Amino acid sequence: MNIIASNKKSDLEIVLVFNKKLPKTLTKAQTDALALRNYEGEGSCFIGEQFFIGVDNHTYPFPNALRDAVANAIPSIKKLNITTASICVENLQDAKEICEGLLLGNYNFETYKSKKSQSKLKTMHLHSKKIDAKTLQASITKTEHICASINFVRELINTPPAIATPKYIANLAQQKAEQLGIICKIHEEKFLEKEKMGAFLAVAKASVNPPYLVHLIHKPKNTAEKKIPKIVLVGKGLTYDSGGLSLKPSDYMVTMKADKSGACAVLGILEAAAKLKLNAEIHGILGLAENMIGGNAYKPDDILIARNQKSIEVRNTDAEGRLVLADCLSYASDLKPDFLLDLATLTGACVVALGDYSIGVMGYNAKLAESFNKAAFNAGELSATLPFNPYLRKLFNSDVADLCNIPSNRYGSAISAGMFLGEFITEELHQKWLHLDIAGPAYVEKAWGVNPFGATGAGVRAVIEFIQQQIKG
């Protein structure tokens, strides 16, 4: 679907109805037609050449009323025999949210279906009495860049694990980098061995698909005279997680293709940052591996030596994401960033705490966490801080190593997992680091808001907004 700033006449006019207040410009015939259909501003209604969409702006603190209303109407609009439609917008924020509703709500994962859905709708015209066409088009283009990256992330997460192996994603990152003009370094097993990434390597041991560490760099040109923020993003990229020898029950293995959501999100963020030409040095570290079973699999009772030389007792091989991230965060720390963020589908405990739809935000710096929460809210993503608690630190003590990869008590285990990751970040970066647990919103088997069944691209909008705030600030 193309979205353009234009006041051309379209096949269909979409009318937004805020808070059940129908427009005063309606004719008596239109009012009577809506009354006949018992339409009072909730949901959607089609009469003549107009399609009414109800928007409830009073749902607080939910930021997505307009986005979701538009997205929810998309399936009905696509069934109409039209090629163009138009919407009048009041301001740039509404324009942005409408575009997100249209573009994110229009995505479906149909790559492997023999019969794909069809629609004649090709173009959406946005027009405004208050915004000039050039300014409106610039806003549309920016939103299109972000949404295209989100839909790319969704497609990659949804791709089956037999196809989306660590090598597949590494190659895809290389292709993206070449298209975007950014740097891409692909590191194989020998590099991981040289860097002494014993935790990362252990997780990948039993898979026929070798691990990769991908390092992407977006750096604007001609920035020598002005200091720009340096932001490093780390993504958990378990292209499949069987649980290893601590094998998951079969029901829990379904959807484990989504355990790569963090790495996919980081790749999408780098793509969006390059297209938006963000004035920041942004590094993306993807830790790509499969956690499988086999005669050479790492085992409960093993003791691993991580890159920063801390020893880790393994008590559960299904707590593998934190092991991959441990070495990746140690590597990322050496880049000495102004901000370090990791994205990971890390714990089911975070979903228990916050539900399916919110990102868990953790770290040592409460003000930084709150800053991210505000950025996420502005971008239309929900998040909440899970505070670090020093009393939980003792839960991953070990009698035989420096740390244990699972806590001795399941209560608070989303937080203790985050605190475990903090052990692999240099002390000078503690106040600059945030852990984002996206286990809830990354992949849900029921459509919600602007998100279809499956992958959502969680974290992309929030992190892009956070980066933009650092550039302004």
GROMACS .gro file of N, CA and C in nm, residues 405-468:
model
  192
  405ASN      N    1   2.363  -2.040   3.602
  405ASN     CA    2   2.284  -1.983   3.493
  405ASN      C    3   2.134  -1.981   3.522
  406ILE      N    4   2.090  -2.040   3.632
  406ILE     CA    5   1.950  -2.024   3.673
  406ILE      C    6   1.947  -1.988   3.821
  407PRO      N    7   1.845  -1.915   3.865
  407PRO     CA    8   1.836  -1.879   4.006
  407PRO      C    9   1.791  -1.997   4.091
  408SER      N   10   1.822  -1.991   4.219
  408SER     CA   11   1.783  -2.100   4.310
  408SER      C   12   1.637  -2.091   4.350
  409ASN      N   13   1.571  -1.982   4.313
  409ASN     CA   14   1.429  -1.961   4.343
  409ASN      C   15   1.363  -1.900   4.221
  410ARG      N   16   1.246  -1.951   4.181
  410ARG     CA   17   1.183  -1.903   4.059
  410ARG      C   18   1.118  -1.767   4.075
  411TYR      N   19   1.094  -1.723   4.197
  411TYR     CA   20   1.028  -1.594   4.217
  411TYR      C   21   1.123  -1.478   4.183
  412GLY      N   22   1.072  -1.385   4.103
  412GLY     CA   23   1.156  -1.272   4.060
  412GLY      C   24   1.258  -1.311   3.956
  413SER      N   25   1.234  -1.421   3.884
  413SER     CA   26   1.339  -1.472   3.794
  413SER      C   27   1.358  -1.388   3.668
  414ALA      N   28   1.261  -1.304   3.631
  414ALA     CA   29   1.286  -1.211   3.521
  414ALA      C   30   1.392  -1.110   3.562
  415ILE      N   31   1.381  -1.062   3.687
  415ILE     CA   32   1.477  -0.965   3.739
  415ILE      C   33   1.612  -1.030   3.763
  416SER      N   34   1.613  -1.148   3.821
  416SER     CA   35   1.742  -1.214   3.847
  416SER      C   36   1.813  -1.247   3.717
  417ALA      N   37   1.737  -1.277   3.610
  417ALA     CA   38   1.799  -1.301   3.479
  417ALA      C   39   1.864  -1.173   3.427
  418GLY      N   40   1.795  -1.060   3.444
  418GLY     CA   41   1.853  -0.933   3.405
  418GLY      C   42   1.978  -0.901   3.485
  419MET      N   43   1.974  -0.929   3.615
  419MET     CA   44   2.091  -0.904   3.700
  419MET      C   45   2.207  -0.996   3.663
  420PHE      N   46   2.174  -1.118   3.619
  420PHE     CA   47   2.278  -1.208   3.569
  420PHE      C   48   2.352  -1.144   3.452
  421LEU      N   49   2.278  -1.086   3.358
  421LEU     CA   50   2.341  -1.020   3.243
  421LEU      C   51   2.431  -0.906   3.287
  422GLY      N   52   2.389  -0.835   3.393
  422GLY     CA   53   2.469  -0.723   3.442
  422GLY      C   54   2.608  -0.762   3.487
  423GLU      N   55   2.627  -0.892   3.516
  423GLU     CA   56   2.759  -0.939   3.558
  423GLU      C   57   2.861  -0.938   3.443
  424PHE      N   58   2.813  -0.919   3.321
  424PHE     CA   59   2.902  -0.928   3.204
  424PHE      C   60   2.921  -0.792   3.136
  425ILE      N   61   2.880  -0.689   3.207
  425ILE     CA   62   2.897  -0.552   3.159
  425ILE      C   63   2.999  -0.484   3.249
  426THR      N   64   3.091  -0.411   3.191
  426THR     CA   65   3.191  -0.344   3.273
  426THR      C   66   3.124  -0.245   3.368
  427GLU      N   67   3.185  -0.226   3.484
  427GLU     CA   68   3.123  -0.144   3.589
  427GLU      C   69   3.096  -0.002   3.543
  428GLU      N   70   3.184   0.052   3.459
  428GLU     CA   71   3.165   0.191   3.414
  428GLU      C   72   3.045   0.207   3.322
  429LEU      N   73   2.990   0.095   3.274
  429LEU     CA   74   2.873   0.101   3.186
  429LEU      C   75   2.742   0.070   3.259
  430HIS      N   76   2.749   0.040   3.387
  430HIS     CA   77   2.628   0.002   3.460
  430HIS      C   78   2.518   0.107   3.451
  431GLN      N   79   2.555   0.234   3.457
  431GLN     CA   80   2.455   0.342   3.453
  431GLN      C   81   2.410   0.375   3.311
  432LYS      N   82   2.472   0.310   3.212
  432LYS     CA   83   2.441   0.338   3.071
  432LYS      C   84   2.371   0.222   3.001
  433TRP      N   85   2.337   0.117   3.077
  433TRP     CA   86   2.286  -0.007   3.019
  433TRP      C   87   2.141  -0.031   3.056
  434LEU      N   88   2.065  -0.081   2.959
  434LEU     CA   89   1.929  -0.127   2.983
  434LEU      C   90   1.910  -0.265   2.921
  435HIS      N   91   1.842  -0.350   2.994
  435HIS     CA   92   1.802  -0.482   2.943
  435HIS      C   93   1.653  -0.477   2.911
  436LEU      N   94   1.618  -0.512   2.788
  436LEU     CA   95   1.480  -0.509   2.742
  436LEU      C   96   1.433  -0.652   2.716
  437ASP      N   97   1.348  -0.701   2.805
  437ASP     CA   98   1.294  -0.836   2.789
  437ASP      C   99   1.166  -0.826   2.707
  438ILE      N  100   1.172  -0.873   2.583
  438ILE     CA  101   1.058  -0.862   2.491
  438ILE      C  102   0.986  -0.996   2.474
  439ALA      N  103   1.001  -1.085   2.573
  439ALA     CA  104   0.941  -1.218   2.562
  439ALA      C  105   0.790  -1.213   2.545
  440GLY      N  106   0.724  -1.114   2.607
  440GLY     CA  107   0.579  -1.104   2.595
  440GLY      C  108   0.532  -1.058   2.459
  441PRO      N  109   0.569  -0.937   2.417
  441PRO     CA  110   0.512  -0.880   2.295
  441PRO      C  111   0.575  -0.926   2.164
  442ALA      N  112   0.688  -0.994   2.166
  442ALA     CA  113   0.760  -1.025   2.042
  442ALA      C  114   0.681  -1.117   1.949
  443TYR      N  115   0.606  -1.210   2.006
  443TYR     CA  116   0.535  -1.309   1.925
  443TYR      C  117   0.413  -1.355   2.003
  444VAL      N  118   0.295  -1.330   1.948
  444VAL     CA  119   0.170  -1.367   2.015
  444VAL      C  120   0.079  -1.437   1.914
  445GLU      N  121   0.018  -1.548   1.956
  445GLU     CA  122  -0.065  -1.627   1.865
  445GLU      C  123  -0.210  -1.578   1.861
  446LYS      N  124  -0.226  -1.448   1.867
  446LYS     CA  125  -0.357  -1.388   1.853
  446LYS      C  126  -0.336  -1.242   1.814
  447ALA      N  127  -0.404  -1.198   1.708
  447ALA     CA  128  -0.386  -1.060   1.662
  447ALA      C  129  -0.426  -0.962   1.772
  448TRP      N  130  -0.352  -0.853   1.782
  448TRP     CA  131  -0.384  -0.749   1.880
  448TRP      C  132  -0.335  -0.613   1.829
  449GLY      N  133  -0.422  -0.513   1.836
  449GLY     CA  134  -0.383  -0.379   1.793
  449GLY      C  135  -0.337  -0.378   1.649
  450VAL      N  136  -0.220  -0.319   1.626
  450VAL     CA  137  -0.165  -0.311   1.491
  450VAL      C  138  -0.091  -0.440   1.454
  451ASN      N  139  -0.091  -0.537   1.544
  451ASN     CA  140  -0.011  -0.658   1.525
  451ASN      C  141  -0.096  -0.777   1.484
  452PRO      N  142  -0.055  -0.846   1.377
  452PRO     CA  143  -0.126  -0.967   1.335
  452PRO      C  144  -0.081  -1.086   1.418
  453PHE      N  145  -0.137  -1.201   1.390
  453PHE     CA  146  -0.089  -1.327   1.448
  453PHE      C  147   0.061  -1.339   1.422
  454GLY      N  148   0.137  -1.379   1.523
  454GLY     CA  149   0.279  -1.406   1.504
  454GLY      C  150   0.368  -1.293   1.549
  455ALA      N  151   0.474  -1.272   1.475
  455ALA     CA  152   0.576  -1.174   1.513
  455ALA      C  153   0.524  -1.031   1.500
  456THR      N  154   0.571  -0.945   1.590
  456THR     CA  155   0.524  -0.806   1.594
  456THR      C  156   0.631  -0.704   1.560
  457GLY      N  157   0.758  -0.741   1.572
  457GLY     CA  158   0.864  -0.641   1.556
  457GLY      C  159   0.879  -0.557   1.681
  458ALA      N  160   0.847  -0.615   1.797
  458ALA     CA  161   0.853  -0.543   1.924
  458ALA      C  162   0.992  -0.484   1.947
  459GLY      N  163   0.994  -0.362   1.995
  459GLY     CA  164   1.118  -0.295   2.031
  459GLY      C  165   1.171  -0.200   1.926
  460VAL      N  166   1.134  -0.220   1.800
  460VAL     CA  167   1.191  -0.136   1.693
  460VAL      C  168   1.147   0.009   1.710
  461ARG      N  169   1.016   0.033   1.720
  461ARG     CA  170   0.967   0.170   1.734
  461ARG      C  171   1.022   0.236   1.860
  462ALA      N  172   1.022   0.162   1.970
  462ALA     CA  173   1.065   0.218   2.098
  462ALA      C  174   1.212   0.259   2.095
  463VAL      N  175   1.296   0.172   2.041
  463VAL     CA  176   1.441   0.201   2.040
  463VAL      C  177   1.473   0.315   1.943
  464ILE      N  178   1.407   0.317   1.828
  464ILE     CA  179   1.428   0.429   1.735
  464ILE      C  180   1.391   0.561   1.801
  465GLU      N  181   1.278   0.563   1.872
  465GLU     CA  182   1.236   0.684   1.943
  465GLU      C  183   1.338   0.721   2.051
  466PHE      N  184   1.388   0.622   2.124
  466PHE     CA  185   1.489   0.645   2.228
  466PHE      C  186   1.616   0.706   2.167
  467ILE      N  187   1.660   0.651   2.054
  467ILE     CA  188   1.780   0.704   1.988
  467ILE      C  189   1.757   0.849   1.944
  468GLN      N  190   1.641   0.876   1.888
  468GLN     CA  191   1.610   1.012   1.843
  468GLN      C  192   1.610   1.109   1.961
   0.00000   0.00000   0.00000
